[in-house]
Short mmCIF file of C-alpha atoms and ligand atoms in Angstrom, two decimals:
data_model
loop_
_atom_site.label_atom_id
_atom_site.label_comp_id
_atom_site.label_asym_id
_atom_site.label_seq_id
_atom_site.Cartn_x
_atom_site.Cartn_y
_atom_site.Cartn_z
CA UNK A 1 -15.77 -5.34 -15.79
CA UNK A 2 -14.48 -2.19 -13.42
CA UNK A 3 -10.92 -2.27 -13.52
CA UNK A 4 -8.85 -1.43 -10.21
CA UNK A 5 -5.54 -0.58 -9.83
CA UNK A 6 -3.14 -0.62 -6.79
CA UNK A 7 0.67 0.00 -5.88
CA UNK A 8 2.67 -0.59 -2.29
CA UNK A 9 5.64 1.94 -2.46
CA UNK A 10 9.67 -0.35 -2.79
CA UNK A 11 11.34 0.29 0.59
CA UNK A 12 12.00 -3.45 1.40
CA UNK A 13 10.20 -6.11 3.14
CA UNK A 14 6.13 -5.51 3.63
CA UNK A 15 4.45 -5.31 6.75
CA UNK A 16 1.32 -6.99 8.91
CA UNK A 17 0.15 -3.32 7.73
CA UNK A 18 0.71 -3.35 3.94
CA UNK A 19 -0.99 -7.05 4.64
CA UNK A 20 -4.05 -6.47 6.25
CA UNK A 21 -4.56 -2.92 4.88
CA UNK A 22 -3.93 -3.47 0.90
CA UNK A 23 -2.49 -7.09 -0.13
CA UNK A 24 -6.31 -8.84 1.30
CA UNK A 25 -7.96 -6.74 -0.78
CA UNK A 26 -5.87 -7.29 -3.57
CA UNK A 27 -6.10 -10.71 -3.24
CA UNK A 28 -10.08 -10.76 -3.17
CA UNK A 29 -10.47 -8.11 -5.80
CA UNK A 30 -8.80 -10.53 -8.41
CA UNK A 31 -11.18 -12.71 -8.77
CA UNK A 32 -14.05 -10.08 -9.27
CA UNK A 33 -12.50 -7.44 -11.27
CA UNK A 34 -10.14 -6.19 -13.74
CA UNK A 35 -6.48 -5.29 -11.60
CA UNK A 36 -3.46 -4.25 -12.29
CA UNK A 37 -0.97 -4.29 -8.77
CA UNK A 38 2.32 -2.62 -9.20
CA UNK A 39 5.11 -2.09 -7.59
CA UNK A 40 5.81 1.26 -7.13
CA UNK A 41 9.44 1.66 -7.85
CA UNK A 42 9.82 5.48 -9.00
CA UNK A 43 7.81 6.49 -5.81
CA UNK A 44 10.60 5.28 -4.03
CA UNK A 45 13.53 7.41 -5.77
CA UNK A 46 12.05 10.53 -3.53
CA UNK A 47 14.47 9.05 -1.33
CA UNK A 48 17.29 8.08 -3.44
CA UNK A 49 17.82 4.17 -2.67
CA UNK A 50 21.16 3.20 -4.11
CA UNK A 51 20.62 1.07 -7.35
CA UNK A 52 21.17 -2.28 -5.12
CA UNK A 53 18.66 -1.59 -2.67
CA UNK A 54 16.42 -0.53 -5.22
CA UNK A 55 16.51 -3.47 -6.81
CA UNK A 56 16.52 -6.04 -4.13
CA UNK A 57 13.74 -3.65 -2.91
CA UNK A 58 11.02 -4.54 -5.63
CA UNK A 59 12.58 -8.27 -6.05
CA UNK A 60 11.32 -8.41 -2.13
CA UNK A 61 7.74 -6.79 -2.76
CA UNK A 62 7.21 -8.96 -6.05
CA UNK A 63 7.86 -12.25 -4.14
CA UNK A 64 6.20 -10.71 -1.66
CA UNK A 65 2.42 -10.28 -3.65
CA UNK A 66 3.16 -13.50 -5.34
CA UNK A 67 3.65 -15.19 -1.67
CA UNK A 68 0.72 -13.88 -0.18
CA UNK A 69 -2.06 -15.47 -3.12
CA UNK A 70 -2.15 -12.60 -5.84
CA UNK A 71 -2.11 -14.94 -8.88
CA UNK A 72 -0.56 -13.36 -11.56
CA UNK A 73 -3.25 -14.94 -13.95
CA UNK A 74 -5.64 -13.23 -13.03
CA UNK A 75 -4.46 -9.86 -12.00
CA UNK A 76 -1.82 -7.23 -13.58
CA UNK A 77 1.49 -7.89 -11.24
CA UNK A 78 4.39 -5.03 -12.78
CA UNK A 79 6.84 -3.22 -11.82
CA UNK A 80 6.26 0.70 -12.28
CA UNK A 81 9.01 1.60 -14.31
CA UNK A 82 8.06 -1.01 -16.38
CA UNK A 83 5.59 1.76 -17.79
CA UNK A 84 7.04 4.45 -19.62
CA UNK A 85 3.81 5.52 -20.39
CA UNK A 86 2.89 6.14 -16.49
CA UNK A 87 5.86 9.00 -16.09
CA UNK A 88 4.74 10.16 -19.72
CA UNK A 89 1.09 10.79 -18.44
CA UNK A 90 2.61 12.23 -15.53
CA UNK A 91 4.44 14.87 -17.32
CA UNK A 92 1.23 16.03 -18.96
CA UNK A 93 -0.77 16.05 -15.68
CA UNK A 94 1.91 18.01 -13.46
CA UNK A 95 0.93 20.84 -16.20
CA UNK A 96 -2.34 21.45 -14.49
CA UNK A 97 -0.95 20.79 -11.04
CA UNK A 98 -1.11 23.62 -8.80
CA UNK A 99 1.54 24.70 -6.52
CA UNK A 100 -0.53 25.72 -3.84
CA UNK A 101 -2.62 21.83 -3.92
CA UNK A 102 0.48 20.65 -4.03
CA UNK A 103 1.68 21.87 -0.71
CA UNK A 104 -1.46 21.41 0.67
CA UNK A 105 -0.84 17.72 0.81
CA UNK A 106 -1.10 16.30 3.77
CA UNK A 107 1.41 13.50 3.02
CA UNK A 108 4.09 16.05 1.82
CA UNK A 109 3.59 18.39 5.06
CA UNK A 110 4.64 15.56 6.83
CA UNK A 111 7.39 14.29 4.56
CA UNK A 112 8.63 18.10 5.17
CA UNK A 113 8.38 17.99 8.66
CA UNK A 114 10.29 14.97 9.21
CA UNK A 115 13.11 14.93 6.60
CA UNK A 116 13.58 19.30 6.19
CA UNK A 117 17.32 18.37 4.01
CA UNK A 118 15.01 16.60 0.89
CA UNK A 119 12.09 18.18 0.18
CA UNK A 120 12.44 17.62 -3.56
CA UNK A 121 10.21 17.88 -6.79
CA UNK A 122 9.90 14.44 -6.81
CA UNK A 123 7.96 14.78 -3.21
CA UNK A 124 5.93 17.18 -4.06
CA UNK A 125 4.35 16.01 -7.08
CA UNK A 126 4.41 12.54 -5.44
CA UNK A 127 0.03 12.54 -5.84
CA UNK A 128 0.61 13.72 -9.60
CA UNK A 129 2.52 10.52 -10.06
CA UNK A 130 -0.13 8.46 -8.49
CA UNK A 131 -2.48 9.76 -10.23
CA UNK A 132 -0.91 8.93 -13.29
CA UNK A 133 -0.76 5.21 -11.89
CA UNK A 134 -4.39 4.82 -11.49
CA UNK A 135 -5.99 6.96 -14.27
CA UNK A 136 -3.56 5.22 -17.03
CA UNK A 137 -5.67 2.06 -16.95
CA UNK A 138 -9.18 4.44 -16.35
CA UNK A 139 -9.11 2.50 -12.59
CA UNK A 140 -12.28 3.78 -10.49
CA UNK A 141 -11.62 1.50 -7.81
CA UNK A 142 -8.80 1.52 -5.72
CA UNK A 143 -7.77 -0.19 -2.68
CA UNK A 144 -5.81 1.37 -0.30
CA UNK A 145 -5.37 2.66 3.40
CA UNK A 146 -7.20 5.17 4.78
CA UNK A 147 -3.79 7.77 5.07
CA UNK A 148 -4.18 7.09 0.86
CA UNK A 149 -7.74 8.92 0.31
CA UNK A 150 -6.73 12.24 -0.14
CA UNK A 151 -4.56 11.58 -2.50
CA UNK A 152 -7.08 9.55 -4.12
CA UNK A 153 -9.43 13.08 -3.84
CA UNK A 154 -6.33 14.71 -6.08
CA UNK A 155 -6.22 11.87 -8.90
CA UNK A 156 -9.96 12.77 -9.32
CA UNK A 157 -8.70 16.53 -9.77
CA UNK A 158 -6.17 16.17 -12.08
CA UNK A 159 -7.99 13.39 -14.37
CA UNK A 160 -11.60 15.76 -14.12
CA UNK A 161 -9.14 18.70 -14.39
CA UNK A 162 -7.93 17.21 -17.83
CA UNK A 163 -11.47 16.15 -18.90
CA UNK A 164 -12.32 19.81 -18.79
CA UNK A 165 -9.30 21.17 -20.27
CA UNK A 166 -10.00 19.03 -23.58
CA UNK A 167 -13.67 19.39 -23.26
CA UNK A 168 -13.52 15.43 -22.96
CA UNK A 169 -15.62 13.15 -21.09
CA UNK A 170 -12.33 10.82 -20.79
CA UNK A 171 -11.22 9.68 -17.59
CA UNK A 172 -13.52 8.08 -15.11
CA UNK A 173 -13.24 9.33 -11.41
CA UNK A 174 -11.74 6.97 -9.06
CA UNK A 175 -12.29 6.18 -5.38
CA UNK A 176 -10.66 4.22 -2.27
CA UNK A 177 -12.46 0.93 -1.97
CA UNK A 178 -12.25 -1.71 1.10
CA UNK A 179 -13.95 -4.64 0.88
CA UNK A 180 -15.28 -5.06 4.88
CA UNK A 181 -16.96 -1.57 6.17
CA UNK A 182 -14.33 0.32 7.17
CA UNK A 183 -10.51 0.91 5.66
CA UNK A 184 -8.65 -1.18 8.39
CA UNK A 185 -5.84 0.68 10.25
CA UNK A 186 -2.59 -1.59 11.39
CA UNK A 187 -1.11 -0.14 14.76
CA UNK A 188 2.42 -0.78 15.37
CA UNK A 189 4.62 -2.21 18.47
CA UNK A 190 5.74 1.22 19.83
CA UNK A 191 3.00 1.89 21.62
CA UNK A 192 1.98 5.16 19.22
CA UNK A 193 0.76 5.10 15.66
CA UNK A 194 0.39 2.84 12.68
CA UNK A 195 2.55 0.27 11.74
CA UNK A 196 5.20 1.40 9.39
CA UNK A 197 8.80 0.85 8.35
CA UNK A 198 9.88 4.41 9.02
CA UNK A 199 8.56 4.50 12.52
CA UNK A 200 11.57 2.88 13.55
CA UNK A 201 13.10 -0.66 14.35
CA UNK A 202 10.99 -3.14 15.84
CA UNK A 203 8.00 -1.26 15.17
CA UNK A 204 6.99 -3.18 12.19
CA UNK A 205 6.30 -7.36 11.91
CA UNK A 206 7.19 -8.46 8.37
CA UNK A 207 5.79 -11.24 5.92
CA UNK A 208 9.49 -12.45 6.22
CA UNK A 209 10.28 -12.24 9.34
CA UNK A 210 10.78 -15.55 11.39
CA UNK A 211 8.99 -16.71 14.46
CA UNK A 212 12.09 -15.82 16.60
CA UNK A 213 11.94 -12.51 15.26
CA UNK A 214 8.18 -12.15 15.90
CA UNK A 215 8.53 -13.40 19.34
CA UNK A 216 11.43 -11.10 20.10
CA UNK A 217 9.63 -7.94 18.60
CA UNK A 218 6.72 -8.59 20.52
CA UNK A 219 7.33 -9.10 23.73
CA UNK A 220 9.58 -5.88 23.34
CA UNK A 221 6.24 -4.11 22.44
CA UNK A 222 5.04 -0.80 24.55
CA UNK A 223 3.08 -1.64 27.69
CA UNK A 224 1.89 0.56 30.52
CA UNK A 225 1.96 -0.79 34.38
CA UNK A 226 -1.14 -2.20 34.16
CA UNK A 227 -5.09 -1.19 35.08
CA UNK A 228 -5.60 0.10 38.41
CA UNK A 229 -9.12 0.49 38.19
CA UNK A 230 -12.49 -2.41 37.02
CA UNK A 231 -13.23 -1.74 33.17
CA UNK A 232 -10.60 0.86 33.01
CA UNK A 233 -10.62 2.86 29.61
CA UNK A 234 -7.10 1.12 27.82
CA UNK A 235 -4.09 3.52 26.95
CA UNK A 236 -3.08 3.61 23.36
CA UNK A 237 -0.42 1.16 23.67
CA UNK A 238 -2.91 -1.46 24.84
CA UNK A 239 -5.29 -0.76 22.49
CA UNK A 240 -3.10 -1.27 20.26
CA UNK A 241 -2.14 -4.67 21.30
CA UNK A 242 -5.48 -5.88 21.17
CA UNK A 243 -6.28 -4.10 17.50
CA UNK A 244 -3.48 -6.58 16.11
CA UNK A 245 -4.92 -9.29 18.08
CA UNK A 246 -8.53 -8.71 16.49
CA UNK A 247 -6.54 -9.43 13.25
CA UNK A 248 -4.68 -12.11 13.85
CA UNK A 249 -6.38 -13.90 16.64
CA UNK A 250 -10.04 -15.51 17.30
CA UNK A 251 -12.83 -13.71 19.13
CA UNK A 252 -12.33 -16.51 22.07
CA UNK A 253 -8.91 -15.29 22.52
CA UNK A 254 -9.37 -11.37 22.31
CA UNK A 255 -12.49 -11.55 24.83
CA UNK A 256 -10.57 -13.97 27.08
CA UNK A 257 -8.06 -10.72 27.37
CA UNK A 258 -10.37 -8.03 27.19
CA UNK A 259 -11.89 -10.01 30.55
CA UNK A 260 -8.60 -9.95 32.13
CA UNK A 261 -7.50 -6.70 31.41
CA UNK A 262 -11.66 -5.19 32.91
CA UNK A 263 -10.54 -7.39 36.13
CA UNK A 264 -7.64 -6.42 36.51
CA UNK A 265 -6.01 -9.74 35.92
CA UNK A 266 -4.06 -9.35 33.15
CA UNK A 267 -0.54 -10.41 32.67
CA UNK A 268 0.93 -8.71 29.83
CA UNK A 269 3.35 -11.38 29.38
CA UNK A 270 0.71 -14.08 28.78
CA UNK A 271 -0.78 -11.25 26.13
CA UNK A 272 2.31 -10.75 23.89
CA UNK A 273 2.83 -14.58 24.08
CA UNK A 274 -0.59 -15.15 22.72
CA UNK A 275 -0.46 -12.59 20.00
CA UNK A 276 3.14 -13.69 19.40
CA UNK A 277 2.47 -17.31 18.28
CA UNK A 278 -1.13 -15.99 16.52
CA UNK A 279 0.79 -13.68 14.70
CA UNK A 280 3.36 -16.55 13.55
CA UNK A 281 0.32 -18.86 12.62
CA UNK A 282 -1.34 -16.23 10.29
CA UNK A 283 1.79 -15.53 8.40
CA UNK A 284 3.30 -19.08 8.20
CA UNK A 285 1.50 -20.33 4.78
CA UNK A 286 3.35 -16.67 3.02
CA UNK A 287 6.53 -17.44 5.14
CA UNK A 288 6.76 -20.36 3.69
CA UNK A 289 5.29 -19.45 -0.15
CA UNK A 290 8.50 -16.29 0.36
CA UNK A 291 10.99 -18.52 0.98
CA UNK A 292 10.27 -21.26 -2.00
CA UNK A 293 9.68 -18.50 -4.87
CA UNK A 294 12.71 -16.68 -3.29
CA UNK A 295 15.63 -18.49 -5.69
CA UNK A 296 13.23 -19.49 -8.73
CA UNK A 297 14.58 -16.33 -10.79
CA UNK A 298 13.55 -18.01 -13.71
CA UNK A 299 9.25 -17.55 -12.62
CA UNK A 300 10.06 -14.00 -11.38
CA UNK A 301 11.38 -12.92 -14.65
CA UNK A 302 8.33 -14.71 -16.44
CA UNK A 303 6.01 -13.21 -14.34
CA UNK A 304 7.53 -9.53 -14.10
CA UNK A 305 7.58 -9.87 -18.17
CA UNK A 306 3.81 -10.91 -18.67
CA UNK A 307 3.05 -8.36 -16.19
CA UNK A 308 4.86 -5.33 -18.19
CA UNK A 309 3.12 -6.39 -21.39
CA UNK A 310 -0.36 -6.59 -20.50
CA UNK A 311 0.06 -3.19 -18.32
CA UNK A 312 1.99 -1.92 -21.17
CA UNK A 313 -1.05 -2.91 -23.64
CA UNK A 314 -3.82 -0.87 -21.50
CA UNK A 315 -1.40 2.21 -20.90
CA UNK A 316 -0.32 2.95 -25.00
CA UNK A 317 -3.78 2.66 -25.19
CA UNK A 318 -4.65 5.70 -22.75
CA UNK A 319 -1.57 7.15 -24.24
CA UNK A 320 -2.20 6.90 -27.97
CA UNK A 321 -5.78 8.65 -27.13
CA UNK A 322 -4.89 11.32 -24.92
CA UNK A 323 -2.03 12.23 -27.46
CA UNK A 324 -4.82 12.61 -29.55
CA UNK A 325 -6.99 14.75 -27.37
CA UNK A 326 -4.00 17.17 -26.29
CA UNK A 327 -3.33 17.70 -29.90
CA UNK A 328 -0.06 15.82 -31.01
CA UNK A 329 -0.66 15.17 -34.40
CA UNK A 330 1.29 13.56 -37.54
CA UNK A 331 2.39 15.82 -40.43
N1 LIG B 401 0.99 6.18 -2.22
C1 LIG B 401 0.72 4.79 -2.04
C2 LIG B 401 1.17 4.40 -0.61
O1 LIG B 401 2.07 5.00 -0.07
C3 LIG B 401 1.42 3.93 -3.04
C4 LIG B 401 0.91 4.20 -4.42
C5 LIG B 401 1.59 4.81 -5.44
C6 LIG B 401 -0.37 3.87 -4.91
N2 LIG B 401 0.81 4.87 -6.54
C7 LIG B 401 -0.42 4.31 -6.26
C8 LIG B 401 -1.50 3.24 -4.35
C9 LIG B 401 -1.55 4.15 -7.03
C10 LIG B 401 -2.64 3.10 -5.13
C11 LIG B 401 -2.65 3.55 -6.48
O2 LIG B 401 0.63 3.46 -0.07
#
């Protein structure tokens, strides 16, 4: 069976985003493959979370998968750190890590650009890590967004990279995988780019967010002054709109909009009310899963346990070989 591996980055509460883009895929690939989900916990030191956050940060993101139907049965659910072996594999990769690929990184150009005061190691060899994450279990599926394939592109350069080194055939190349045609893209509320928690508050519509919350974010979302023209070409903000109501909401509903808006009779209002209480259906069954596994320490700890064991079983198992193959031997 292919295995597949996966990780959503600790910063606190997940997204429509991290739901639609990764968690459905996760939660279909279970029953078809071999996974292992993480939860990406040293990814998030590049920005130095105090040790509280941190760890209300993963709690969050475990209940989190577990709320939205990954059944920790079937697939891998761990935290990160929980692997030694993933930062040990990491150490050997970042040897044949270039500088100059490094920069080149599209995700660490823009981590420069927007915080200048932290560009740290950490950041920089952010892919090497991931890398290590996906080729420790031999993964050659993995799901993630579309911003995510390039670095995919660099954990098949650092795990051929290695295979060449040691004149080993050893670690199979992995690649993005979406179940549906194309990797789904999650636009957010401010009326520019993809829905994210660093894009700034209100932006974002969380798993645990209420329905008052939902309502309130939404009808605060971007809107222009309306078309002034028959089948007028829609500004970004509206298009956006209507991309989260093509998730969330039935065909019915999107065309009856779509109709509106090409007549000139729309009412944005009406709009953000509609995808308001769509939105709140489509997350009520997790809402409600979050809040009863919230308090039940007892099944987090089991689960977070069997988790690090089986992931720790596959990993010494990469480990033990590729000590092996890179020469550390017993006198
Ligand atoms: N970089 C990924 C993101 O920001 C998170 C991640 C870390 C990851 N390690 C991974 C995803 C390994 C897939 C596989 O979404």
């Amino acid at each position: 069976m292919e295995t597949v591996v996966s990780g959503i980055r600790s910063t606190g509460n997940l997204h429509l985003g991290n739901y639609y883009g990764a968690l459905q895929n996760f939660i279909k690939m279970q029953h078809e493959y071999n996974c292992f989900f993480f939860i990406a916990d040293l990814h998030s030191l590049t920005t130095h979370p105090t040790p509280a956050d941190l760890h209300g940060n993963v709690k969050q993101v475990l209940i989190e998968y577990l709320a939205a139907g990954i059944d920790p049965e079937k697939a891998t659910i761990y935290v990160q750190s929980d692997v030694p072996e993933v930062t040990e594999l990491y150490l050997y990769l970042n040897m044949n890590a270039y500088l100059g690929e490094l920069e080149r990184a599209t995700s660490f150009k823009d981590k420069v650009r927007a915080n200048p005061e932290n560009v740290n190691a950490g950041l920089l060899t952010y892919p090497v890590l991931m890398a290590a994450d996906i080729i420790i279990h031999k993964a050659v599926k993995v799901p993630v967004g579309k911003d995510q394939e390039q670095h995919l592109e660099m954990a098949r350069t650092f795990g051929n990279r290695f295979n060449r080194l040691y004149n080993h055939d050893y670690f199979p190349e992995p690649y993005a995988f979406s179940f549906g045609e194309s990797l789904v893209k999650i636009p957010g509320l401010d009326g520019k780019g993809k829905m994210g928690k660093s894009e700034g508050e209100g932006n974002a519509i969380f798993l645990s967010d209420t329905p008052e919350a939902i309502r309130k974010k939404v009808m605060r979302a971007v809107t222009d002054s309306g078309p002034t023209v028959e089948n007028q070409p829609k500004p970004q903000e509206i298009q956006n709109l209507f991309d989260l109501m093509n998730v969330v909401s039935t065909p019915d509903t999107v065309a009856h909009f779509d109709e509106a808006y090409n007549k000139m009779a729309i009412r944005y209002g009406d709009l953000k009310k509609q995808l308001a209480e769509d939105m709140i259906q489509a997350t009520a069954p997790i809402r409600d899963r979050i809040n009863a596994i919230a308090n039940d320490a007892g099944y987090l700890r089991k689960v977070a346990e069997m988790g690090a064991d089986k992931a720790r079983e596959s990993a010494s198992r990469t480990i033990r070989e590729v000590r092996e193959i890179i020469g550390f031997r017993k006198f």
